[in-house]
PDB file of C-alpha atoms in Angstrom:
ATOM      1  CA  UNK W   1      10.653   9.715  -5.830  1.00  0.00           C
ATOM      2  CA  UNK W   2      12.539   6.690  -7.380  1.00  0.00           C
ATOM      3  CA  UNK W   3      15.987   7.408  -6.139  1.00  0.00           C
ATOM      4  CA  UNK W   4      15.069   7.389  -2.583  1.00  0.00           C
ATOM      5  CA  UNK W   5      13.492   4.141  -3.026  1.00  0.00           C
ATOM      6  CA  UNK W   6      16.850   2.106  -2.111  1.00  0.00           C
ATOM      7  CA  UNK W   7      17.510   3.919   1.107  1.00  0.00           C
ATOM      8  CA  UNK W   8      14.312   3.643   2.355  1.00  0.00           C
ATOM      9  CA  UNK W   9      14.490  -0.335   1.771  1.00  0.00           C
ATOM     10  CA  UNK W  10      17.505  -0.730   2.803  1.00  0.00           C
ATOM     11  CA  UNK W  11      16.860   1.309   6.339  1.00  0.00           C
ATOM     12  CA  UNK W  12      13.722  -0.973   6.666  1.00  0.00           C
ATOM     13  CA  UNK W  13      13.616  -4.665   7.600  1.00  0.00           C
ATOM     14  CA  UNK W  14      13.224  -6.956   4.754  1.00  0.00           C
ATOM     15  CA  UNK W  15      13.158 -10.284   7.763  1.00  0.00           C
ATOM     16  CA  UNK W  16      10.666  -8.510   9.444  1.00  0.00           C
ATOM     17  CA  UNK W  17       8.787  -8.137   6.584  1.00  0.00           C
ATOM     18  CA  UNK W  18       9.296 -11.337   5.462  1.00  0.00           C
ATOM     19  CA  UNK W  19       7.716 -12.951   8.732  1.00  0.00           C
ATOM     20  CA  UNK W  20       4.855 -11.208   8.631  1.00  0.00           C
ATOM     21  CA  UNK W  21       3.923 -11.959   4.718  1.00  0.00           C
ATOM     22  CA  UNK W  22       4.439 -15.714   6.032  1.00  0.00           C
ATOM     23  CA  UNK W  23       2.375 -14.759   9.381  1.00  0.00           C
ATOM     24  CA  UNK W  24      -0.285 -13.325   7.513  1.00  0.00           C
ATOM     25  CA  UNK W  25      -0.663 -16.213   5.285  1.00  0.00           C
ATOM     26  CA  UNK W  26      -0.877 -19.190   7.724  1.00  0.00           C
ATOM     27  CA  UNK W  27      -3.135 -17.029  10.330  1.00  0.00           C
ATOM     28  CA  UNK W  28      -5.283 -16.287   7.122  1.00  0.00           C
ATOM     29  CA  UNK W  29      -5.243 -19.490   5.681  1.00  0.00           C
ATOM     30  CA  UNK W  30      -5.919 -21.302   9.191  1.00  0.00           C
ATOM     31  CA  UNK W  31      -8.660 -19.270   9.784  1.00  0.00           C
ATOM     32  CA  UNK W  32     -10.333 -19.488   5.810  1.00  0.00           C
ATOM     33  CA  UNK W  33     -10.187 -22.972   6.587  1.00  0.00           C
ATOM     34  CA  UNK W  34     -11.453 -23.180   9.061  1.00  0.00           C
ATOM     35  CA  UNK W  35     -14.405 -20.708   8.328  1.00  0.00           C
ATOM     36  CA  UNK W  36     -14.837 -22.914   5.467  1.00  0.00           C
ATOM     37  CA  UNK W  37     -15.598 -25.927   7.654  1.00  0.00           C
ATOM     38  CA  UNK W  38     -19.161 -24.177   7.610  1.00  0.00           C
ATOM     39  CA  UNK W  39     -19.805 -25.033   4.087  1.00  0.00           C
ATOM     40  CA  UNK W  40     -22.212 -28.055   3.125  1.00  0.00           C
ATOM     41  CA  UNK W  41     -19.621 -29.616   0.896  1.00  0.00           C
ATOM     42  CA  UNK W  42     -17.371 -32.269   0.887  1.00  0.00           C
ATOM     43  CA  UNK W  43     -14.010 -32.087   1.914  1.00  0.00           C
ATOM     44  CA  UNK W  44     -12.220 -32.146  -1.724  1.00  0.00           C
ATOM     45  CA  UNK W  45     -14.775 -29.421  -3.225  1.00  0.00           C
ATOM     46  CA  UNK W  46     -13.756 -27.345   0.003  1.00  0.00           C
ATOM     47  CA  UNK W  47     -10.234 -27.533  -0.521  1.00  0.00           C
ATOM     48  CA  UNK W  48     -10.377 -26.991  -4.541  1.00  0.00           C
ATOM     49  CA  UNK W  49     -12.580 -23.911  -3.714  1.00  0.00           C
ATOM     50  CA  UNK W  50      -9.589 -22.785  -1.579  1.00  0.00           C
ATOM     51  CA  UNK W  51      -6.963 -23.707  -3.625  1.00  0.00           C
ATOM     52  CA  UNK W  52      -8.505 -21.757  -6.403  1.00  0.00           C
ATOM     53  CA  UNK W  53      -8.954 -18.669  -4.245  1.00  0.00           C
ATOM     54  CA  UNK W  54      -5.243 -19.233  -3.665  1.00  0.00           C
ATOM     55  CA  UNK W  55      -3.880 -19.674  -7.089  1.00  0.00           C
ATOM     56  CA  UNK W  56      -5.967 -16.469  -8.132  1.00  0.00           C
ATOM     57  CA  UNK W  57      -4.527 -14.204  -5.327  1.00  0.00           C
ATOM     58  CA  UNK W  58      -1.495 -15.080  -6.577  1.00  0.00           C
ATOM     59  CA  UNK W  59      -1.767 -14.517  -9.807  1.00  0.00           C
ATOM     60  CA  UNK W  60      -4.207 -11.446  -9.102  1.00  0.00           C
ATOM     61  CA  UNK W  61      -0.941  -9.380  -7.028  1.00  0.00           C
ATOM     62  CA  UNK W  62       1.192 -10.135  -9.882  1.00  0.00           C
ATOM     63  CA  UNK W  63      -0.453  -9.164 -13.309  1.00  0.00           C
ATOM     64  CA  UNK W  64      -1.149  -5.876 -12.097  1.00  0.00           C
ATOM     65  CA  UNK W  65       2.498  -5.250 -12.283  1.00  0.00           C
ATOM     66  CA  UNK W  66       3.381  -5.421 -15.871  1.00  0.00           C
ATOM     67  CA  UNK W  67       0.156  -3.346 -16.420  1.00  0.00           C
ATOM     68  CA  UNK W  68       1.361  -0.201 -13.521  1.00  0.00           C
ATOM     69  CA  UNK W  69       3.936   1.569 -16.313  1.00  0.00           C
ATOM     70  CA  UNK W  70       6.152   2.035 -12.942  1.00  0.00           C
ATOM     71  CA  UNK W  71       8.943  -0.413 -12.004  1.00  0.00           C
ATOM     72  CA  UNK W  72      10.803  -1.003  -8.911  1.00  0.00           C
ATOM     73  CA  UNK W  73      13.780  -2.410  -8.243  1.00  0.00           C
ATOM     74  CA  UNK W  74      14.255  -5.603  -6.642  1.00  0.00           C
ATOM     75  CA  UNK W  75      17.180  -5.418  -4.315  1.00  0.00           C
ATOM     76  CA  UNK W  76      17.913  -8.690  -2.871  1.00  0.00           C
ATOM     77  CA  UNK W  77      18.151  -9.364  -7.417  1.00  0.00           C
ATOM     78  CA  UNK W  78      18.996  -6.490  -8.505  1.00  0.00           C
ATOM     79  CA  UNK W  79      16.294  -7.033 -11.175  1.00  0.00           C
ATOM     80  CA  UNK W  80      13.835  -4.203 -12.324  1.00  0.00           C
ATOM     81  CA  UNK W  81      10.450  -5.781 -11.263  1.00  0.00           C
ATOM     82  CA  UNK W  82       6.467  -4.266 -10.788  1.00  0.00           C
ATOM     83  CA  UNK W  83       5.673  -3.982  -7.678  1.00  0.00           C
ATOM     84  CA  UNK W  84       2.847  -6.778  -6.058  1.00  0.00           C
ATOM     85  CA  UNK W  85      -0.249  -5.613  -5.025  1.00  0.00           C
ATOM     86  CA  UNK W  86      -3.119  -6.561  -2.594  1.00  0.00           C
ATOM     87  CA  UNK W  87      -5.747  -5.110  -4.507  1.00  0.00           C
ATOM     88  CA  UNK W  88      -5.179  -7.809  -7.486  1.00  0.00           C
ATOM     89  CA  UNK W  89      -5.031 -10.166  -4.830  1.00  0.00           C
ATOM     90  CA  UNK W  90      -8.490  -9.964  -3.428  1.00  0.00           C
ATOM     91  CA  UNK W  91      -9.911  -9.479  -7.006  1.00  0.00           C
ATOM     92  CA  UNK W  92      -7.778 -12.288  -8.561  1.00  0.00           C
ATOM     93  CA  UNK W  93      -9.023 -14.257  -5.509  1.00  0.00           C
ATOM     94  CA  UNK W  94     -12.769 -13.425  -6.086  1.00  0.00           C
ATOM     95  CA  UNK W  95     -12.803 -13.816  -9.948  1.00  0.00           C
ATOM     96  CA  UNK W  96     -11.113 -16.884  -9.852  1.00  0.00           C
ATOM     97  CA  UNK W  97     -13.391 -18.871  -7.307  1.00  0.00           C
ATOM     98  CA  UNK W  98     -16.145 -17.185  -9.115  1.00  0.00           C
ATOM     99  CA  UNK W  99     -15.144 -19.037 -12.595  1.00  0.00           C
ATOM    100  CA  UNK W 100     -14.191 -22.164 -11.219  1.00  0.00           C
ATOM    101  CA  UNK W 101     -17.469 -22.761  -8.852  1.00  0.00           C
ATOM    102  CA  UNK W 102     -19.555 -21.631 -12.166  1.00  0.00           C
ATOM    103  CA  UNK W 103     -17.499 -24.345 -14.083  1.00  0.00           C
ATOM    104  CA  UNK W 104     -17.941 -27.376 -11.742  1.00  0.00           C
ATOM    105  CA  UNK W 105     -21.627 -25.461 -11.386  1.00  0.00           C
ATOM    106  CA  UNK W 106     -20.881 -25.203  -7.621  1.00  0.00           C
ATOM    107  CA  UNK W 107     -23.743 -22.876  -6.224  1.00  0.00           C
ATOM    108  CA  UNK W 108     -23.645 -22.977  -2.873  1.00  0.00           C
ATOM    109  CA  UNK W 109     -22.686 -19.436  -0.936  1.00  0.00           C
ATOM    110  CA  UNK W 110     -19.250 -19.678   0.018  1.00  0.00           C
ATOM    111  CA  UNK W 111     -18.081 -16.068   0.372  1.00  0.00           C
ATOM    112  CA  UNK W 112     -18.537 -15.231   4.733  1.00  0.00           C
ATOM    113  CA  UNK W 113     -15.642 -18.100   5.311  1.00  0.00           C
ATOM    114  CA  UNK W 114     -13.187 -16.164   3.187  1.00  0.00           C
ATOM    115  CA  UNK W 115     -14.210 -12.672   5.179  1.00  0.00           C
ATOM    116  CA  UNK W 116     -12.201 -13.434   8.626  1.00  0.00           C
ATOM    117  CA  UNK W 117      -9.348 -14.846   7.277  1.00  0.00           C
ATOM    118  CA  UNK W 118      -8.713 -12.362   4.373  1.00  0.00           C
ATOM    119  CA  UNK W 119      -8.775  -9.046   6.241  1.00  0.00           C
ATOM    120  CA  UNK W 120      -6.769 -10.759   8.403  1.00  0.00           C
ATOM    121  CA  UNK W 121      -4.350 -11.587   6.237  1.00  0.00           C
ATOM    122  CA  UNK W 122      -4.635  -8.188   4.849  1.00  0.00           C
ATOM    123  CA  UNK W 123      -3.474  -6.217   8.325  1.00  0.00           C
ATOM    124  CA  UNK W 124      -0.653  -9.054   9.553  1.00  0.00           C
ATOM    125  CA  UNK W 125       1.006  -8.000   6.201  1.00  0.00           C
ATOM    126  CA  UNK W 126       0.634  -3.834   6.333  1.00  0.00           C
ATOM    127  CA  UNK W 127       3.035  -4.517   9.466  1.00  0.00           C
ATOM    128  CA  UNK W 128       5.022  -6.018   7.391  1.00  0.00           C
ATOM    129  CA  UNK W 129       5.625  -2.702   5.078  1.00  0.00           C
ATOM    130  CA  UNK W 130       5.612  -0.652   8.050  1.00  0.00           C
ATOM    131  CA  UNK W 131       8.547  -2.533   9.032  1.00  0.00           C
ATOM    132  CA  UNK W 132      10.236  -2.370   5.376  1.00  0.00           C
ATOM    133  CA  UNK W 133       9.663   0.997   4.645  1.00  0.00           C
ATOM    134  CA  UNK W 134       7.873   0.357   1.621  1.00  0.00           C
ATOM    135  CA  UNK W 135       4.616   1.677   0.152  1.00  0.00           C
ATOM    136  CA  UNK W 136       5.830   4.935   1.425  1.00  0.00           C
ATOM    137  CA  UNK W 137       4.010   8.152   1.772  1.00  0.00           C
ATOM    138  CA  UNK W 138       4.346  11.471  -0.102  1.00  0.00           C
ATOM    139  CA  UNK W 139       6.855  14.706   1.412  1.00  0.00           C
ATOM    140  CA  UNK W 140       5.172  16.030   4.463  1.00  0.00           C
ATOM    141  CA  UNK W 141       6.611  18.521   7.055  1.00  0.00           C
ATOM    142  CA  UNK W 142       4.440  16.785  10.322  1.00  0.00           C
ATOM    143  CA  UNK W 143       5.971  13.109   8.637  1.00  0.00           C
ATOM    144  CA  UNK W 144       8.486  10.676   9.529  1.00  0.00           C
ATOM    145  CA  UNK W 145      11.855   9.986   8.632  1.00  0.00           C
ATOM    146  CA  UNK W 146      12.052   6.591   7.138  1.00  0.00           C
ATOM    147  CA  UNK W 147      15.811   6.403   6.289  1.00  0.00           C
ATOM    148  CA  UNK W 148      16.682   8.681   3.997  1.00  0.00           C
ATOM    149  CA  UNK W 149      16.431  11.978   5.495  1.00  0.00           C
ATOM    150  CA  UNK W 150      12.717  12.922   3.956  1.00  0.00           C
ATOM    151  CA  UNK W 151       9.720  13.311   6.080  1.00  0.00           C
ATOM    152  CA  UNK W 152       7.051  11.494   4.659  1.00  0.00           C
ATOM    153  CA  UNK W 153       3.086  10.687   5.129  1.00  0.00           C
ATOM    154  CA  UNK W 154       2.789   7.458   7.502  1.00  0.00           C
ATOM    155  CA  UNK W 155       0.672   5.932   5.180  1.00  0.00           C
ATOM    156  CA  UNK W 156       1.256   2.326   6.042  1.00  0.00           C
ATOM    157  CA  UNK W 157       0.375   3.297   9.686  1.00  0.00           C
ATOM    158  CA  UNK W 158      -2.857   4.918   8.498  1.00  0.00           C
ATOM    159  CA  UNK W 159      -3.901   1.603   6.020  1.00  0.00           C
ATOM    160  CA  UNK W 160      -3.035  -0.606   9.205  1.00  0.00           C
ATOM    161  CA  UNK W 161      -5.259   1.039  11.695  1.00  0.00           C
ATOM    162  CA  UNK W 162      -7.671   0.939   8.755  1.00  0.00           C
ATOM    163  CA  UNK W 163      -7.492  -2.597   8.581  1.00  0.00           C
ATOM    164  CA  UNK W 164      -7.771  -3.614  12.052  1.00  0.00           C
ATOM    165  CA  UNK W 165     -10.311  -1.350  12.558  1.00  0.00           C
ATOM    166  CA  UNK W 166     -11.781  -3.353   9.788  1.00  0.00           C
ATOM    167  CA  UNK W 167     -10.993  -6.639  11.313  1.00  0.00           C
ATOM    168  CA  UNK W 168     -12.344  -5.618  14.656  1.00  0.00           C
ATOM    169  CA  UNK W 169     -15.720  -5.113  12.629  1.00  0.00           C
ATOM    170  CA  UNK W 170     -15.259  -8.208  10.455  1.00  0.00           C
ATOM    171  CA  UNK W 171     -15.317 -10.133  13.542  1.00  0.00           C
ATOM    172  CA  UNK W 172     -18.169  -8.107  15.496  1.00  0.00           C
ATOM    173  CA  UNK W 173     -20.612  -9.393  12.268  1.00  0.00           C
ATOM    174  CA  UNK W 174     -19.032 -13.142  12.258  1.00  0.00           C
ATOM    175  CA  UNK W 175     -19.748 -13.378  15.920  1.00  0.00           C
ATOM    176  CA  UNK W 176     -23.507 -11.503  15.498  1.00  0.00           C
ATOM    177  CA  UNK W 177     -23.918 -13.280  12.364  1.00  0.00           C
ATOM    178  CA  UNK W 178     -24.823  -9.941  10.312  1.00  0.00           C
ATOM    179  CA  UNK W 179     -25.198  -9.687   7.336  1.00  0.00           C
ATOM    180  CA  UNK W 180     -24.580 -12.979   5.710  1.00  0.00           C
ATOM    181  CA  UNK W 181     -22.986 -13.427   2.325  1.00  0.00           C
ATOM    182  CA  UNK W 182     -21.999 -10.250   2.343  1.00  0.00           C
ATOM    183  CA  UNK W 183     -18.979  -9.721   4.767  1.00  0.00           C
ATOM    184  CA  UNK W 184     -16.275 -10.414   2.444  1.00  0.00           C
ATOM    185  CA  UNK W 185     -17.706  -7.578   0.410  1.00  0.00           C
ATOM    186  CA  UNK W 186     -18.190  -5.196   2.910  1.00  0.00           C
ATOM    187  CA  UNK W 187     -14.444  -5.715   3.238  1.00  0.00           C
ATOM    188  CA  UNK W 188     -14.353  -4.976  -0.563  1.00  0.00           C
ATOM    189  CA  UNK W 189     -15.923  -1.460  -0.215  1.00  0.00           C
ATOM    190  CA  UNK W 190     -14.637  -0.420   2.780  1.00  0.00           C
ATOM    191  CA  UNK W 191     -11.017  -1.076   1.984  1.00  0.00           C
ATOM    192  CA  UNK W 192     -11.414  -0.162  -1.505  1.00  0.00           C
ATOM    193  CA  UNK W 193     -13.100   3.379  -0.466  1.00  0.00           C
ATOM    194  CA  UNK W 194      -9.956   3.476   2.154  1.00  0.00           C
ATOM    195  CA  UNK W 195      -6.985   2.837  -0.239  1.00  0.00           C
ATOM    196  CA  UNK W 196      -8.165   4.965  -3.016  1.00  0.00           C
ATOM    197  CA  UNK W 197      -8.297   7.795  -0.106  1.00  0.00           C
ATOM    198  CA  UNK W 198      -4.964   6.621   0.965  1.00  0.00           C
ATOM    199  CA  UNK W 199      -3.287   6.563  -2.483  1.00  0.00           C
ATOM    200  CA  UNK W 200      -3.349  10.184  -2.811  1.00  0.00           C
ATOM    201  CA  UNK W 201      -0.719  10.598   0.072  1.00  0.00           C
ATOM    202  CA  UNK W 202       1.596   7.601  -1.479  1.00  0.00           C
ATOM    203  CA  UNK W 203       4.426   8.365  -3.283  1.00  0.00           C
ATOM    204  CA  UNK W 204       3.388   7.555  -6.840  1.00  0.00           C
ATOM    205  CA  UNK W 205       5.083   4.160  -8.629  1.00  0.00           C
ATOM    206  CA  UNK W 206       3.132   3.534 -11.054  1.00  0.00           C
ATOM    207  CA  UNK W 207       1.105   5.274 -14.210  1.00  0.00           C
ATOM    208  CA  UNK W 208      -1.541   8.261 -13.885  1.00  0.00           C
ATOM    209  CA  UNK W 209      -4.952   8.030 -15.960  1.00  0.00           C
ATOM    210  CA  UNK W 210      -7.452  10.699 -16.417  1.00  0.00           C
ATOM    211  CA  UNK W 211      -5.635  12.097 -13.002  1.00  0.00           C
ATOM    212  CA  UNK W 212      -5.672   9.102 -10.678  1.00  0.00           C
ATOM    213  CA  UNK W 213      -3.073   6.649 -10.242  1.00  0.00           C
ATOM    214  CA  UNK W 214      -3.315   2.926 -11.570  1.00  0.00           C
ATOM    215  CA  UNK W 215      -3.464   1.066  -8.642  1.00  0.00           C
ATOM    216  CA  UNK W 216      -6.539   3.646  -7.356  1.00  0.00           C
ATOM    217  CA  UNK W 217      -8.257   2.334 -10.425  1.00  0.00           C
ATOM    218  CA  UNK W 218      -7.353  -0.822  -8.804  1.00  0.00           C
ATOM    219  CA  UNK W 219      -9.351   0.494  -5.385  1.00  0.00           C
ATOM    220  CA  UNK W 220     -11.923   1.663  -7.259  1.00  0.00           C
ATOM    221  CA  UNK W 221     -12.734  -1.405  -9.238  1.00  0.00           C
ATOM    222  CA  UNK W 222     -12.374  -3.193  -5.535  1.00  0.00           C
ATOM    223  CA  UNK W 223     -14.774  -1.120  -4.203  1.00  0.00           C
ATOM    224  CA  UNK W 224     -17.392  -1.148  -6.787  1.00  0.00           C
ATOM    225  CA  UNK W 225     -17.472  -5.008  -6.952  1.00  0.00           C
ATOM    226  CA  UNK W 226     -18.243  -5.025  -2.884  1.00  0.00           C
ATOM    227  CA  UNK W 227     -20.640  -2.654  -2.913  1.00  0.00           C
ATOM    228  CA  UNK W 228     -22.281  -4.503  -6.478  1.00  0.00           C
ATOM    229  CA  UNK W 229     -22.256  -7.793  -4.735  1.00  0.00           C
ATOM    230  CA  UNK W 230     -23.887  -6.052  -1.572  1.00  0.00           C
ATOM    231  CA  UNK W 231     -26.442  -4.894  -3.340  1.00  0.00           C
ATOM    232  CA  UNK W 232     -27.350  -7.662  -5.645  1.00  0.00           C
ATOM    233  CA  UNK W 233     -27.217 -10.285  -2.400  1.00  0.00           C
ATOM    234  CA  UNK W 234     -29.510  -7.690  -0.408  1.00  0.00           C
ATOM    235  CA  UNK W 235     -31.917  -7.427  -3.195  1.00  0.00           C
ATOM    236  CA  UNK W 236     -31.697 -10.734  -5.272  1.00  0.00           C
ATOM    237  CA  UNK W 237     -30.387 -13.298  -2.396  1.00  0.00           C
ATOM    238  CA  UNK W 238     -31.473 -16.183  -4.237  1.00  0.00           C
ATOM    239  CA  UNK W 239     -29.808 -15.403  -7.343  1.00  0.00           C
ATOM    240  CA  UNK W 240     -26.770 -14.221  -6.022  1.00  0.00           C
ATOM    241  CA  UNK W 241     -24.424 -17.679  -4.887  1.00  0.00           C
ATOM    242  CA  UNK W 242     -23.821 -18.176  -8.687  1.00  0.00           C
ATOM    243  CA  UNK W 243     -21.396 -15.445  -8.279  1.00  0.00           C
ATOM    244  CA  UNK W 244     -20.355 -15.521  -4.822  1.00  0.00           C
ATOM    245  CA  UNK W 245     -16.135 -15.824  -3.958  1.00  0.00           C
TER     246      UNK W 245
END
């Protein structure tokens, strides 16, 4: 799978994905903010809170990289390096905010304002590997071609209808106001229960345990924090903003 990994880049475009990783992050952050304008708190504990969610998305993608046991080569370096991944975004992102609003013993619920803006950013940025060619799909006769002369699974076109589809409910509960302090987590389950489906049809990168691949322990552990946060903000609502993201 590896030596078709250069020709698929390379018959992809790295601009285009490059504009939508940036288009992602300032229609994401625009709207976190201003989601977050909801919060009773002033203006500097509203921007640490986002800073911090920041600062652990981006070291969330990252880590996971040196921990896959699969490397992929940088071309625009030519340096071996693991590839970054949403999944230890979102739960970088969570644990992060989590830690620093139990440090500065910050309790108020800030988790719905990060809901919009995250899924959004989430979807802007699958175009942007449907465009690259990268996170490719597994050998398929009824694929597509994407460069090098293999049919594969679509799977970035299957995660990005996903994700709107996600979006389009994101935003149906924002405008309803459903189920409060709990939409980023829906996102959580929903998407994790979709990639570690999805991640079956991908071509494999990275290291297998106990017969799943590492970043579908990644999905799993996404999913299981949304659906324990759902549950412990249905059941205990007033004990639950301690640990909110």
């Amino acid at each position: 799978s590896h030596q078709h990994s250069y020709e698929i880049l390379s018959a992809g475009s790295r601009l285009g994905y490059q504009v939508c990783v940036i288009a992602a992050a300032l229609v994401g952050g625009w709207v976190i903010r201003r989601d977050s304008e909801a919060w009773d708190l002033p203006q500097r504990q509203r921007w640490s809170i986002m800073i911090a969610a920041f600062a652990g998305a981006m070291i969330g993608c990252a880590i996971p990289a040196y921990y896959a046991g699969g490397l992929v080569e940088d071309m625009a370096w030519s340096v071996p390096i693991g590839p970054k991944t949403v999944l230890g975004g979102v739960l970088g992102a969570f644990l992060l905010v989590a830690l620093f609003k139990r440090l500065t013993k910050n309790h108020a619920d800030t988790s719905d304002a990060f809901a919009r803006g995250t899924i959004a950013m989430m979807a802007i940025g699958r175009i942007g590997c449907i465009m690259q060619h990268c996170c490719y799909g597994t050998p398929a006769s009824w694929g597509i071609d994407l460069g090098d002369g293999i049919r594969r699974v679509p799977v970035q076109y299957f995660e990005a209808i996903g994700l709107f589809a996600i979006v389009a409910l994101i935003m149906h509960l924002h405008r309803r106001n459903l189920y409060p302090g709990r939409r980023l987590f829906i996102i959580f389950s929903i998407y994790g229960a979709l990639r570690f489906g999805l991640e079956f049809q991908r071509e494999q990168i990275a290291s297998v345990f106990l017969g799943i691949g590492f970043y579908q322990w990644l999905a799993l552990t996404v999913m299981v924090v949304g659906i324990a946060q759902i549950a412990k903000r249905t059941f205990y609502p007033y004990h639950s903003a301690e640990s909110n993201g």
